[in-house]
PDB file of C-alpha atoms in Angstrom:
ATOM      1  CA  UNK A 287       8.270-201.917   1.031  1.00  0.00           C
ATOM      2  CA  UNK A 288       5.409-204.375   0.537  1.00  0.00           C
ATOM      3  CA  UNK A 289       1.887-203.259  -0.266  1.00  0.00           C
ATOM      4  CA  UNK A 290       0.732-204.402   3.179  1.00  0.00           C
ATOM      5  CA  UNK A 291       3.461-202.485   4.983  1.00  0.00           C
ATOM      6  CA  UNK A 292       2.653-199.422   2.870  1.00  0.00           C
ATOM      7  CA  UNK A 293      -1.040-199.676   3.801  1.00  0.00           C
ATOM      8  CA  UNK A 294      -0.238-200.250   7.482  1.00  0.00           C
ATOM      9  CA  UNK A 295       2.076-197.215   7.513  1.00  0.00           C
ATOM     10  CA  UNK A 296      -0.639-195.041   5.968  1.00  0.00           C
ATOM     11  CA  UNK A 297      -3.295-196.248   8.401  1.00  0.00           C
ATOM     12  CA  UNK A 298      -0.937-195.588  11.324  1.00  0.00           C
ATOM     13  CA  UNK A 299      -1.118-191.867  10.479  1.00  0.00           C
ATOM     14  CA  UNK A 300      -4.922-191.726  10.768  1.00  0.00           C
ATOM     15  CA  UNK A 301      -5.876-190.037  14.055  1.00  0.00           C
ATOM     16  CA  UNK A 302      -8.759-192.409  14.874  1.00  0.00           C
ATOM     17  CA  UNK A 303      -6.691-195.578  14.438  1.00  0.00           C
ATOM     18  CA  UNK A 304      -3.959-197.364  16.358  1.00  0.00           C
ATOM     19  CA  UNK A 305      -1.908-200.487  15.769  1.00  0.00           C
ATOM     20  CA  UNK A 306      -2.878-203.445  17.922  1.00  0.00           C
ATOM     21  CA  UNK A 307      -2.405-207.168  18.393  1.00  0.00           C
ATOM     22  CA  UNK A 308      -5.097-208.987  16.391  1.00  0.00           C
ATOM     23  CA  UNK A 309      -7.583-211.070  18.381  1.00  0.00           C
ATOM     24  CA  UNK A 310      -6.862-214.012  16.063  1.00  0.00           C
ATOM     25  CA  UNK A 311      -3.208-213.829  17.128  1.00  0.00           C
ATOM     26  CA  UNK A 312      -1.733-213.686  13.619  1.00  0.00           C
ATOM     27  CA  UNK A 313      -0.024-210.717  11.980  1.00  0.00           C
ATOM     28  CA  UNK A 314      -0.853-207.141  12.904  1.00  0.00           C
ATOM     29  CA  UNK A 315      -4.105-205.267  13.488  1.00  0.00           C
ATOM     30  CA  UNK A 316      -5.464-201.755  13.315  1.00  0.00           C
ATOM     31  CA  UNK A 317      -8.197-200.724  15.751  1.00  0.00           C
ATOM     32  CA  UNK A 318     -10.398-197.747  16.445  1.00  0.00           C
ATOM     33  CA  UNK A 319     -11.933-196.832  19.793  1.00  0.00           C
ATOM     34  CA  UNK A 320     -14.862-199.115  18.865  1.00  0.00           C
ATOM     35  CA  UNK A 321     -12.812-202.213  18.031  1.00  0.00           C
ATOM     36  CA  UNK A 322     -10.653-203.974  15.488  1.00  0.00           C
ATOM     37  CA  UNK A 323     -11.027-202.947  11.864  1.00  0.00           C
ATOM     38  CA  UNK A 324      -8.112-204.458   9.933  1.00  0.00           C
ATOM     39  CA  UNK A 325      -5.968-207.572  10.323  1.00  0.00           C
ATOM     40  CA  UNK A 326      -2.826-207.858   8.194  1.00  0.00           C
ATOM     41  CA  UNK A 327      -2.173-211.601   7.989  1.00  0.00           C
ATOM     42  CA  UNK A 328       0.598-211.595   5.410  1.00  0.00           C
ATOM     43  CA  UNK A 329       2.296-209.349   2.887  1.00  0.00           C
ATOM     44  CA  UNK A 330      -0.772-209.687   0.673  1.00  0.00           C
ATOM     45  CA  UNK A 331      -3.815-210.802   2.685  1.00  0.00           C
ATOM     46  CA  UNK A 332      -5.838-208.387   4.782  1.00  0.00           C
ATOM     47  CA  UNK A 333      -9.118-208.939   6.638  1.00  0.00           C
ATOM     48  CA  UNK A 334     -11.356-205.880   7.044  1.00  0.00           C
ATOM     49  CA  UNK A 335     -14.386-205.651   9.335  1.00  0.00           C
ATOM     50  CA  UNK A 336     -17.174-203.886   7.488  1.00  0.00           C
ATOM     51  CA  UNK A 337     -20.264-205.040   9.465  1.00  0.00           C
ATOM     52  CA  UNK A 338     -23.246-206.890   8.023  1.00  0.00           C
ATOM     53  CA  UNK A 339     -25.001-203.696   6.954  1.00  0.00           C
ATOM     54  CA  UNK A 340     -22.008-202.366   5.007  1.00  0.00           C
ATOM     55  CA  UNK A 341     -21.389-205.720   3.320  1.00  0.00           C
ATOM     56  CA  UNK A 342     -25.042-205.947   2.242  1.00  0.00           C
ATOM     57  CA  UNK A 343     -24.910-202.384   0.936  1.00  0.00           C
ATOM     58  CA  UNK A 344     -21.750-202.892  -1.121  1.00  0.00           C
ATOM     59  CA  UNK A 345     -21.866-206.657  -1.829  1.00  0.00           C
ATOM     60  CA  UNK A 346     -22.567-206.331  -5.544  1.00  0.00           C
ATOM     61  CA  UNK A 347     -19.651-203.912  -6.029  1.00  0.00           C
ATOM     62  CA  UNK A 348     -17.329-205.900  -3.761  1.00  0.00           C
ATOM     63  CA  UNK A 349     -17.958-209.140  -5.656  1.00  0.00           C
ATOM     64  CA  UNK A 350     -16.983-207.525  -8.965  1.00  0.00           C
ATOM     65  CA  UNK A 351     -13.402-206.994  -7.884  1.00  0.00           C
ATOM     66  CA  UNK A 352     -11.038-209.945  -7.910  1.00  0.00           C
ATOM     67  CA  UNK A 353      -9.240-208.474  -4.915  1.00  0.00           C
ATOM     68  CA  UNK A 354     -12.050-209.144  -2.422  1.00  0.00           C
ATOM     69  CA  UNK A 355     -13.459-212.351  -0.989  1.00  0.00           C
ATOM     70  CA  UNK A 356     -16.705-212.306   0.994  1.00  0.00           C
ATOM     71  CA  UNK A 357     -17.108-215.154   3.472  1.00  0.00           C
ATOM     72  CA  UNK A 358     -20.772-215.985   4.164  1.00  0.00           C
ATOM     73  CA  UNK A 359     -21.661-215.449   7.809  1.00  0.00           C
ATOM     74  CA  UNK A 360     -18.744-213.105   8.476  1.00  0.00           C
ATOM     75  CA  UNK A 361     -18.658-209.359   9.101  1.00  0.00           C
ATOM     76  CA  UNK A 362     -15.155-209.390   7.623  1.00  0.00           C
ATOM     77  CA  UNK A 363     -14.051-209.315   3.979  1.00  0.00           C
ATOM     78  CA  UNK A 364     -10.629-210.442   2.807  1.00  0.00           C
ATOM     79  CA  UNK A 365      -8.619-208.284   0.429  1.00  0.00           C
ATOM     80  CA  UNK A 366      -5.727-209.541  -1.661  1.00  0.00           C
ATOM     81  CA  UNK A 367      -3.133-206.791  -2.135  1.00  0.00           C
ATOM     82  CA  UNK A 368      -1.668-207.387  -5.592  1.00  0.00           C
ATOM     83  CA  UNK A 369      -1.401-203.793  -6.863  1.00  0.00           C
ATOM     84  CA  UNK A 370      -1.230-200.228  -5.575  1.00  0.00           C
ATOM     85  CA  UNK A 371      -4.895-199.820  -6.519  1.00  0.00           C
ATOM     86  CA  UNK A 372      -5.749-202.584  -4.006  1.00  0.00           C
ATOM     87  CA  UNK A 373      -4.152-200.480  -1.249  1.00  0.00           C
ATOM     88  CA  UNK A 374      -6.291-197.532  -2.373  1.00  0.00           C
ATOM     89  CA  UNK A 375      -9.363-199.780  -2.229  1.00  0.00           C
ATOM     90  CA  UNK A 376      -8.394-200.932   1.273  1.00  0.00           C
ATOM     91  CA  UNK A 377      -8.003-197.338   2.504  1.00  0.00           C
ATOM     92  CA  UNK A 378     -11.387-196.419   1.045  1.00  0.00           C
ATOM     93  CA  UNK A 379     -13.020-199.421   2.692  1.00  0.00           C
ATOM     94  CA  UNK A 380     -11.398-198.585   6.039  1.00  0.00           C
ATOM     95  CA  UNK A 381     -13.186-195.224   5.801  1.00  0.00           C
ATOM     96  CA  UNK A 382     -16.437-197.115   5.164  1.00  0.00           C
ATOM     97  CA  UNK A 383     -15.680-199.370   8.151  1.00  0.00           C
ATOM     98  CA  UNK A 384     -15.104-196.376  10.425  1.00  0.00           C
ATOM     99  CA  UNK A 385     -18.413-194.869   9.326  1.00  0.00           C
ATOM    100  CA  UNK A 386     -20.178-198.209   9.825  1.00  0.00           C
ATOM    101  CA  UNK A 387     -18.904-198.324  13.403  1.00  0.00           C
ATOM    102  CA  UNK A 388     -20.527-194.948  14.068  1.00  0.00           C
ATOM    103  CA  UNK A 389     -24.046-196.045  13.120  1.00  0.00           C
ATOM    104  CA  UNK A 390     -26.272-197.797  15.649  1.00  0.00           C
ATOM    105  CA  UNK A 391     -26.095-201.583  15.559  1.00  0.00           C
ATOM    106  CA  UNK A 392     -28.558-203.404  13.359  1.00  0.00           C
ATOM    107  CA  UNK A 393     -30.666-205.826  15.464  1.00  0.00           C
ATOM    108  CA  UNK A 394     -30.165-208.434  12.723  1.00  0.00           C
ATOM    109  CA  UNK A 395     -26.374-208.068  12.921  1.00  0.00           C
ATOM    110  CA  UNK A 396     -24.581-211.330  13.600  1.00  0.00           C
ATOM    111  CA  UNK A 397     -22.293-211.426  16.621  1.00  0.00           C
ATOM    112  CA  UNK A 398     -18.678-210.664  15.794  1.00  0.00           C
ATOM    113  CA  UNK A 399     -16.715-213.901  15.490  1.00  0.00           C
ATOM    114  CA  UNK A 400     -13.042-213.385  14.741  1.00  0.00           C
ATOM    115  CA  UNK A 401     -11.817-212.490  11.286  1.00  0.00           C
ATOM    116  CA  UNK A 402     -11.701-214.486   8.052  1.00  0.00           C
ATOM    117  CA  UNK A 403      -8.245-215.937   8.654  1.00  0.00           C
ATOM    118  CA  UNK A 404      -8.655-219.716   8.708  1.00  0.00           C
ATOM    119  CA  UNK A 405     -12.311-219.422   7.537  1.00  0.00           C
ATOM    120  CA  UNK A 406     -13.556-220.821   4.257  1.00  0.00           C
ATOM    121  CA  UNK A 407     -11.678-221.582   1.073  1.00  0.00           C
ATOM    122  CA  UNK A 408      -9.826-218.943  -0.810  1.00  0.00           C
ATOM    123  CA  UNK A 409      -6.445-217.330  -0.703  1.00  0.00           C
ATOM    124  CA  UNK A 410      -3.458-219.197   0.661  1.00  0.00           C
ATOM    125  CA  UNK A 411      -2.287-217.421   3.815  1.00  0.00           C
ATOM    126  CA  UNK A 412       1.060-217.349   5.509  1.00  0.00           C
ATOM    127  CA  UNK A 413       1.748-215.906   8.937  1.00  0.00           C
ATOM    128  CA  UNK A 414       4.709-213.674   8.294  1.00  0.00           C
ATOM    129  CA  UNK A 415       4.557-211.858  11.625  1.00  0.00           C
ATOM    130  CA  UNK A 416       5.838-208.315  11.393  1.00  0.00           C
ATOM    131  CA  UNK A 417       6.635-207.113   7.885  1.00  0.00           C
TER     132      UNK A 417
END
């Protein structure tokens, strides 16, 4: 079982989440009632929608981990799943994302534009479909 499939299986058990087709059309997604939260693009690369406010709040901590890439101008962060601890980090950040969706929108929040797949330089991605 890959780290991504392990994370997806765990998220599938959360009552507020459901598996979905990602709006970018690649891989698999997890959504809440308020929209997409996670896109699994490969066995290792995951995009997570945190919102502008959450990214600003945690940016310093997020930048200190080699597992996360922040793309300027995006409400999504990209996680590289290389170890079991990266899955734990993803699950923690999904909790943050769910909480961020519950707070009123920030007037300065940028409009949601897709995920980070195909945006900016960084990790090499491969569309592996269902894993």
